[in-house]
Coordinates of C-alpha atoms and ligand atoms in Angstrom, one line a residue:
M8 CA -0.2 -0.2 -0.1
I9 CA 1.5 3.5 -0.9
P10 CA 1.9 5.5 2.2
R11 CA 0.5 8.9 2.7
N12 CA 1.9 11.6 1.4
C13 CA 4.3 9.4 -0.7
S14 CA 7.1 11.8 -2.1
F15 CA 7.7 9.0 -4.9
P16 CA 6.2 8.6 -8.0
V17 CA 4.1 5.2 -7.7
H18 CA 6.0 3.5 -9.6
D19 CA 9.2 4.3 -8.4
W20 CA 7.9 3.7 -5.0
T21 CA 6.9 -0.2 -5.9
T22 CA 10.2 -0.8 -7.3
L23 CA 11.9 0.5 -4.1
S24 CA 10.0 -1.3 -2.0
S25 CA 10.8 -4.7 -3.3
Y26 CA 14.2 -4.2 -2.3
W27 CA 15.9 -4.7 1.2
H28 CA 17.1 -1.6 3.1
P29 CA 18.6 -1.3 6.8
V30 CA 16.2 0.3 9.2
A31 CA 18.3 0.4 12.7
F32 CA 21.6 -0.9 13.9
C33 CA 21.0 -4.1 15.9
S34 CA 22.5 -2.5 18.6
D35 CA 19.6 0.1 18.9
L36 CA 17.1 -2.4 19.5
S37 CA 15.6 -3.1 23.0
D38 CA 12.2 -3.6 24.5
R39 CA 11.7 0.1 24.0
P40 CA 9.8 0.6 20.6
F41 CA 11.0 3.0 18.4
S42 CA 10.0 4.7 15.1
V43 CA 11.8 5.0 11.5
T44 CA 10.9 6.3 8.3
L45 CA 11.8 4.2 5.1
L46 CA 10.4 5.0 1.8
D47 CA 7.7 7.8 3.6
E48 CA 6.6 5.0 5.6
E49 CA 6.4 5.4 9.1
L50 CA 7.6 2.0 11.1
V51 CA 7.9 0.8 14.4
V52 CA 10.8 -1.2 15.7
Y53 CA 11.6 -3.4 18.6
R54 CA 12.8 -6.7 20.0
S55 CA 10.8 -9.2 21.3
A56 CA 11.3 -12.5 22.8
G57 CA 10.3 -13.9 19.5
G58 CA 12.6 -11.9 17.6
I59 CA 13.1 -8.3 16.2
V60 CA 9.5 -6.7 14.8
V61 CA 9.1 -4.2 12.2
A62 CA 5.8 -3.0 11.4
R63 CA 3.7 -0.2 10.2
D64 CA 3.7 2.4 13.1
L65 CA 0.0 2.4 13.2
C66 CA -2.5 0.8 15.5
L67 CA -5.4 -0.1 13.4
H68 CA -8.0 1.0 16.2
R69 CA -7.8 4.5 16.1
G70 CA -4.8 5.7 14.7
A71 CA -2.2 5.8 17.3
P72 CA 1.4 5.4 16.6
L73 CA 2.3 2.1 18.4
S74 CA 6.2 3.6 18.7
A75 CA 4.9 5.8 21.5
G76 CA 3.7 2.8 23.4
W77 CA 5.6 0.1 25.4
I78 CA 6.8 -3.5 26.0
E79 CA 5.0 -5.5 28.7
A80 CA 5.2 -9.3 29.1
D81 CA 6.7 -9.3 25.4
E82 CA 3.9 -7.7 24.0
I83 CA 3.5 -3.9 22.6
V84 CA 0.9 -1.9 24.2
C85 CA -0.9 1.1 22.4
P86 CA -0.5 4.2 24.3
Y87 CA -4.1 5.2 23.4
H88 CA -6.2 2.5 24.7
G89 CA -4.1 -0.1 25.7
F90 CA -4.6 -2.7 23.0
R91 CA -1.9 -5.6 23.1
Y92 CA -0.3 -7.3 20.2
G93 CA 1.6 -10.3 20.8
T94 CA 5.0 -11.4 18.9
N95 CA 2.9 -13.2 16.1
G96 CA 1.3 -9.6 15.6
R97 CA -2.3 -10.7 16.5
C98 CA -4.1 -8.4 19.2
T99 CA -4.3 -10.3 22.3
K100 CA -6.6 -7.9 24.9
I101 CA -9.0 -5.0 24.5
P102 CA -8.8 -3.9 28.1
A103 CA -12.3 -2.0 27.8
H104 CA -13.9 -5.5 26.8
P105 CA -11.5 -8.0 28.2
D106 CA -14.1 -10.8 27.6
A107 CA -15.3 -9.9 24.2
P108 CA -14.1 -11.4 21.0
I109 CA -11.0 -9.8 19.2
P110 CA -11.7 -8.9 15.6
A111 CA -9.3 -10.9 13.4
K112 CA -8.3 -7.8 11.3
L113 CA -6.7 -6.2 14.5
S114 CA -3.2 -7.1 14.2
L115 CA 0.1 -5.5 13.6
Q116 CA 1.2 -4.8 9.9
T117 CA 4.1 -6.4 9.9
V118 CA 7.1 -5.9 7.1
L119 CA 9.7 -8.6 6.4
S120 CA 12.7 -8.1 8.5
E121 CA 16.4 -9.5 9.0
E122 CA 19.3 -8.9 11.0
R123 CA 22.6 -9.1 9.3
Y124 CA 26.0 -7.4 9.6
G125 CA 24.8 -5.9 12.7
L126 CA 22.1 -3.8 10.7
V127 CA 17.9 -4.6 11.1
W128 CA 17.1 -4.8 7.1
A129 CA 13.2 -4.4 6.1
C130 CA 11.6 -5.0 2.8
L131 CA 8.2 -3.4 2.3
S132 CA 7.0 -5.9 -0.2
R133 CA 6.3 -9.7 0.7
E134 CA 8.5 -10.7 -2.3
P135 CA 11.9 -9.1 -2.5
R136 CA 13.3 -8.7 -5.8
S137 CA 16.9 -9.7 -4.7
P138 CA 18.6 -10.9 -1.7
I139 CA 20.0 -8.4 1.1
P140 CA 23.4 -7.1 -0.6
Q141 CA 26.8 -9.0 0.4
F142 CA 29.1 -7.5 3.0
P143 CA 31.7 -10.9 2.7
Q144 CA 34.1 -9.6 5.0
F145 CA 31.8 -9.5 7.8
T146 CA 32.3 -12.9 8.7
D147 CA 35.9 -12.9 7.5
P148 CA 37.6 -13.7 10.8
T149 CA 41.0 -11.8 10.2
F150 CA 38.9 -8.6 10.0
Q151 CA 38.1 -6.6 12.2
H152 CA 34.4 -4.7 12.1
F153 CA 32.9 -1.7 13.7
H154 CA 30.3 0.8 12.6
F155 CA 29.8 4.7 13.5
E156 CA 26.4 6.3 13.7
A157 CA 24.1 6.7 10.8
L158 CA 24.2 10.1 8.9
D159 CA 20.7 12.2 7.7
W160 CA 21.1 13.7 5.1
N161 CA 18.8 16.2 2.8
C162 CA 19.4 14.7 -0.3
S163 CA 18.2 11.8 -2.0
A164 CA 19.3 8.1 -1.9
G165 CA 20.4 8.1 -5.4
R166 CA 22.5 11.1 -5.2
S167 CA 24.7 10.0 -1.8
T168 CA 25.1 6.8 -3.5
E169 CA 26.6 8.2 -6.8
G170 CA 28.5 10.7 -4.8
F171 CA 30.3 7.4 -2.7
L172 CA 31.0 6.0 -6.1
D173 CA 32.5 9.5 -7.7
V174 CA 36.2 9.2 -8.4
S175 CA 37.2 12.7 -9.7
H176 CA 35.6 14.7 -6.7
F177 CA 38.4 13.6 -4.3
A178 CA 40.7 16.3 -5.0
W179 CA 38.4 19.4 -4.9
V180 CA 35.6 18.0 -2.0
H181 CA 38.3 16.1 0.2
A182 CA 41.4 18.1 -1.0
G183 CA 44.1 17.9 1.8
V184 CA 42.3 14.4 3.1
L185 CA 41.7 11.8 0.4
C186 CA 43.6 13.6 -2.4
S187 CA 45.2 16.9 -3.4
R188 CA 44.2 19.7 -6.0
D189 CA 47.7 19.0 -7.7
N190 CA 46.6 15.6 -8.4
P191 CA 43.2 15.4 -9.9
V192 CA 43.9 13.5 -13.2
I193 CA 41.7 10.3 -13.0
P194 CA 43.3 7.3 -14.9
E195 CA 41.2 4.9 -17.3
Y196 CA 39.1 2.6 -15.5
S197 CA 36.8 -0.1 -16.9
V198 CA 33.1 -1.1 -14.9
Y199 CA 32.0 -4.5 -15.3
P200 CA 28.6 -5.8 -14.8
S201 CA 27.6 -8.0 -11.8
E202 CA 24.5 -10.2 -10.9
N203 CA 23.0 -7.6 -9.1
G204 CA 24.9 -4.2 -10.1
F205 CA 28.3 -3.5 -11.1
G206 CA 32.1 -3.2 -10.0
F207 CA 34.9 -1.2 -11.1
E208 CA 38.4 -0.6 -9.8
Y209 CA 40.5 2.5 -9.5
A210 CA 44.1 3.3 -8.5
S211 CA 45.3 6.2 -6.6
T212 CA 48.4 7.7 -6.1
Y213 CA 47.7 9.5 -2.9
A214 CA 48.5 8.2 0.3
N215 CA 45.4 7.9 2.6
P216 CA 46.0 9.4 5.8
I217 CA 43.5 6.7 7.4
N218 CA 46.3 4.1 6.9
S219 CA 49.5 3.9 9.2
D220 CA 51.1 2.4 5.8
P221 CA 52.9 5.2 4.5
G222 CA 54.0 4.0 1.2
D223 CA 57.3 5.2 -0.4
A224 CA 59.4 7.9 1.1
E225 CA 57.2 11.0 -0.2
G226 CA 53.9 9.1 1.2
L227 CA 52.8 8.2 -2.1
A228 CA 52.0 4.6 -3.2
L229 CA 49.6 2.9 -5.7
W230 CA 46.6 1.8 -3.6
R231 CA 43.6 0.3 -5.2
R232 CA 40.0 1.0 -4.4
L233 CA 37.5 -1.8 -5.6
Y234 CA 33.9 -0.9 -5.8
E235 CA 30.9 -3.5 -6.0
L236 CA 27.4 -2.0 -6.3
T237 CA 24.2 -3.6 -5.6
V238 CA 21.2 -2.0 -6.7
P239 CA 19.7 0.4 -5.7
F240 CA 21.8 1.8 -2.8
A241 CA 24.5 -0.4 -1.1
A242 CA 28.1 0.5 -2.2
L243 CA 31.0 -1.7 -1.1
L244 CA 34.6 -0.2 -1.4
V245 CA 37.5 -2.3 -0.5
T246 CA 40.6 -0.2 -0.5
V247 CA 43.8 -2.0 -0.9
Y248 CA 47.1 -0.5 0.5
P249 CA 50.5 -1.3 -0.9
R250 CA 51.3 -3.9 1.8
G251 CA 48.3 -5.5 1.6
G252 CA 46.2 -4.0 4.2
Q253 CA 42.6 -3.7 3.5
L254 CA 39.9 -1.2 4.9
V255 CA 36.3 -1.9 3.8
I256 CA 33.5 0.5 4.0
F257 CA 29.8 -0.7 3.1
N258 CA 27.8 2.3 2.5
I259 CA 24.3 2.0 2.1
S260 CA 21.7 4.9 1.8
A261 CA 18.1 4.1 2.9
P262 CA 15.6 6.4 1.4
T263 CA 13.6 8.1 4.5
S264 CA 12.0 10.2 1.6
A265 CA 12.6 11.3 -2.0
K266 CA 14.9 14.0 -0.8
R267 CA 16.1 12.7 2.5
T268 CA 18.5 10.1 3.4
R269 CA 19.9 7.9 6.2
I270 CA 23.4 6.5 5.3
Y271 CA 24.3 3.5 7.1
K272 CA 27.9 3.0 7.0
L273 CA 30.0 -0.3 8.1
Y274 CA 33.7 -1.1 8.3
A275 CA 36.2 -3.7 8.1
R276 CA 39.5 -3.8 8.6
N277 CA 42.6 -6.1 8.6
F278 CA 45.5 -4.1 9.8
D279 CA 45.9 -1.7 12.6
Q280 CA 43.4 -3.2 14.6
D281 CA 44.5 -2.3 17.8
E282 CA 44.7 1.4 16.6
P283 CA 41.7 3.2 18.8
L284 CA 39.0 4.4 16.3
E285 CA 39.0 7.8 17.1
R286 CA 41.0 9.2 14.7
M287 CA 39.3 7.3 11.9
R288 CA 36.0 8.5 13.3
A289 CA 37.1 11.9 13.2
L290 CA 38.4 11.6 9.5
E291 CA 35.7 9.9 8.6
N292 CA 33.3 12.4 9.8
R293 CA 35.2 14.9 8.0
I294 CA 34.7 13.4 4.7
Y295 CA 31.4 12.5 5.3
E296 CA 30.6 16.4 6.2
E297 CA 32.5 17.3 3.0
D298 CA 30.2 15.4 0.8
R299 CA 27.1 16.3 2.5
F300 CA 28.1 19.8 2.1
V301 CA 27.7 19.2 -1.9
M302 CA 25.4 16.7 -2.0
E303 CA 22.6 18.7 -0.1
K304 CA 23.0 21.3 -2.7
Q305 CA 22.7 19.2 -5.9
R306 CA 20.0 20.0 -8.1
P307 CA 17.7 18.4 -9.1
E308 CA 17.6 16.8 -5.9
E309 CA 16.5 13.8 -8.0
L310 CA 19.1 11.6 -9.7
P311 CA 18.6 11.9 -13.6
I312 CA 18.3 8.9 -15.2
D313 CA 17.9 10.0 -18.6
L314 CA 21.7 10.5 -19.6
H315 CA 20.6 13.5 -21.8
E316 CA 20.1 15.4 -18.9
E317 CA 23.5 16.0 -17.3
V318 CA 27.0 16.2 -19.0
H319 CA 29.4 13.2 -18.4
I320 CA 33.1 13.0 -19.0
R321 CA 35.2 9.7 -19.1
A322 CA 35.9 9.3 -15.2
D323 CA 32.1 9.4 -14.8
R324 CA 32.2 5.8 -16.1
A325 CA 30.7 4.4 -12.8
S326 CA 28.2 6.9 -12.2
I327 CA 27.1 6.3 -16.0
M328 CA 26.5 2.9 -15.2
Y329 CA 24.7 3.5 -12.3
R330 CA 22.1 5.4 -13.7
K331 CA 21.8 2.9 -16.2
A332 CA 21.6 -0.1 -13.5
L333 CA 18.8 1.9 -11.6
S334 CA 17.0 2.2 -15.2
G335 CA 17.5 -1.3 -15.5
I336 CA 15.2 -2.0 -12.5
G337 CA 12.6 0.1 -13.7
L338 CA 13.0 3.4 -12.0
G339 CA 11.7 6.5 -13.8
R340 CA 13.7 8.9 -16.2
T341 CA 14.3 11.3 -13.4
F342 CA 14.6 9.4 -10.2
T343 CA 13.2 10.9 -7.4
A344 CA 15.4 8.6 -4.4
Ligands
FES25 S1 -5.6 3.5 19.0 FE1 -4.6 1.7 20.0 S2 -5.7 1.4 21.3 FE2 -6.9 2.7 20.3
FE2_26 FE1 33.5 12.2 -1.4

């Protein structure tokens, strides 16, 4: 069912609702329900003995938000008239009429949910079009994994995901951190299709301060970035340093609405595992803040899927492929997330 005040064209919403999106970190879950918005749909999320519950944040009695209620004896209690809902979603008690039969229709409107990689994923459709995107390093024991807080940006998920795949902005947006303005030239790189998206590899000659490996005497070394994009909004980046260290960033943009996005960032590394995360957190915050500054200002907010709408250069191979991939799953010409 299309949500009220849906900010997407109906066809785009239907397409996006059939993919898995993250809605919370598992570590945020408790027996205190909270609300989260995905694709303009308000959801309630909580943990019960029977597992996690993700449901529409709506009591079918009089439309109160269940996220304002509480959990008691493993049941969620609506704050308005105290109706209770059990782990199977069915209403178990109407306090005003404890002996009356409970209408069958009175139940939670749960959506598909799953915990993976420390995230809660949800799919608003009963029939997901593809599996939850892959993050293979998560189960590799040689990798340490961690995450920083999610970010809420006033931009579309398409713009934010494309920004993560963009290779020619480093010298400009992240000058002095990921590249320098004296080093803006982008080498040739190629893009290859994969099962649910595409991948590409790109070589950089600018030392990355997140890594303790200094490269050569000038701090310059060839390090590789390998990208894997899973439609619509999951981007995995493996940075391979000269001495074999790998830093992995799994960047997933969850569309809150057509012009607002919550970005979840998961990390894995097979080096420097004793190094405290504070320095990296500070650098990452700076980098993402630099990105946000541009991405919230891009117009149109929607990602133009029609390739004639914006002008492309050779370095944009990845973003051209991205727009084609979104078009390939059926999103509209000017895609509003
Ligand atoms: S609105 Fe939820 S119990 Fe009445
Ligand atoms: Fe960036």
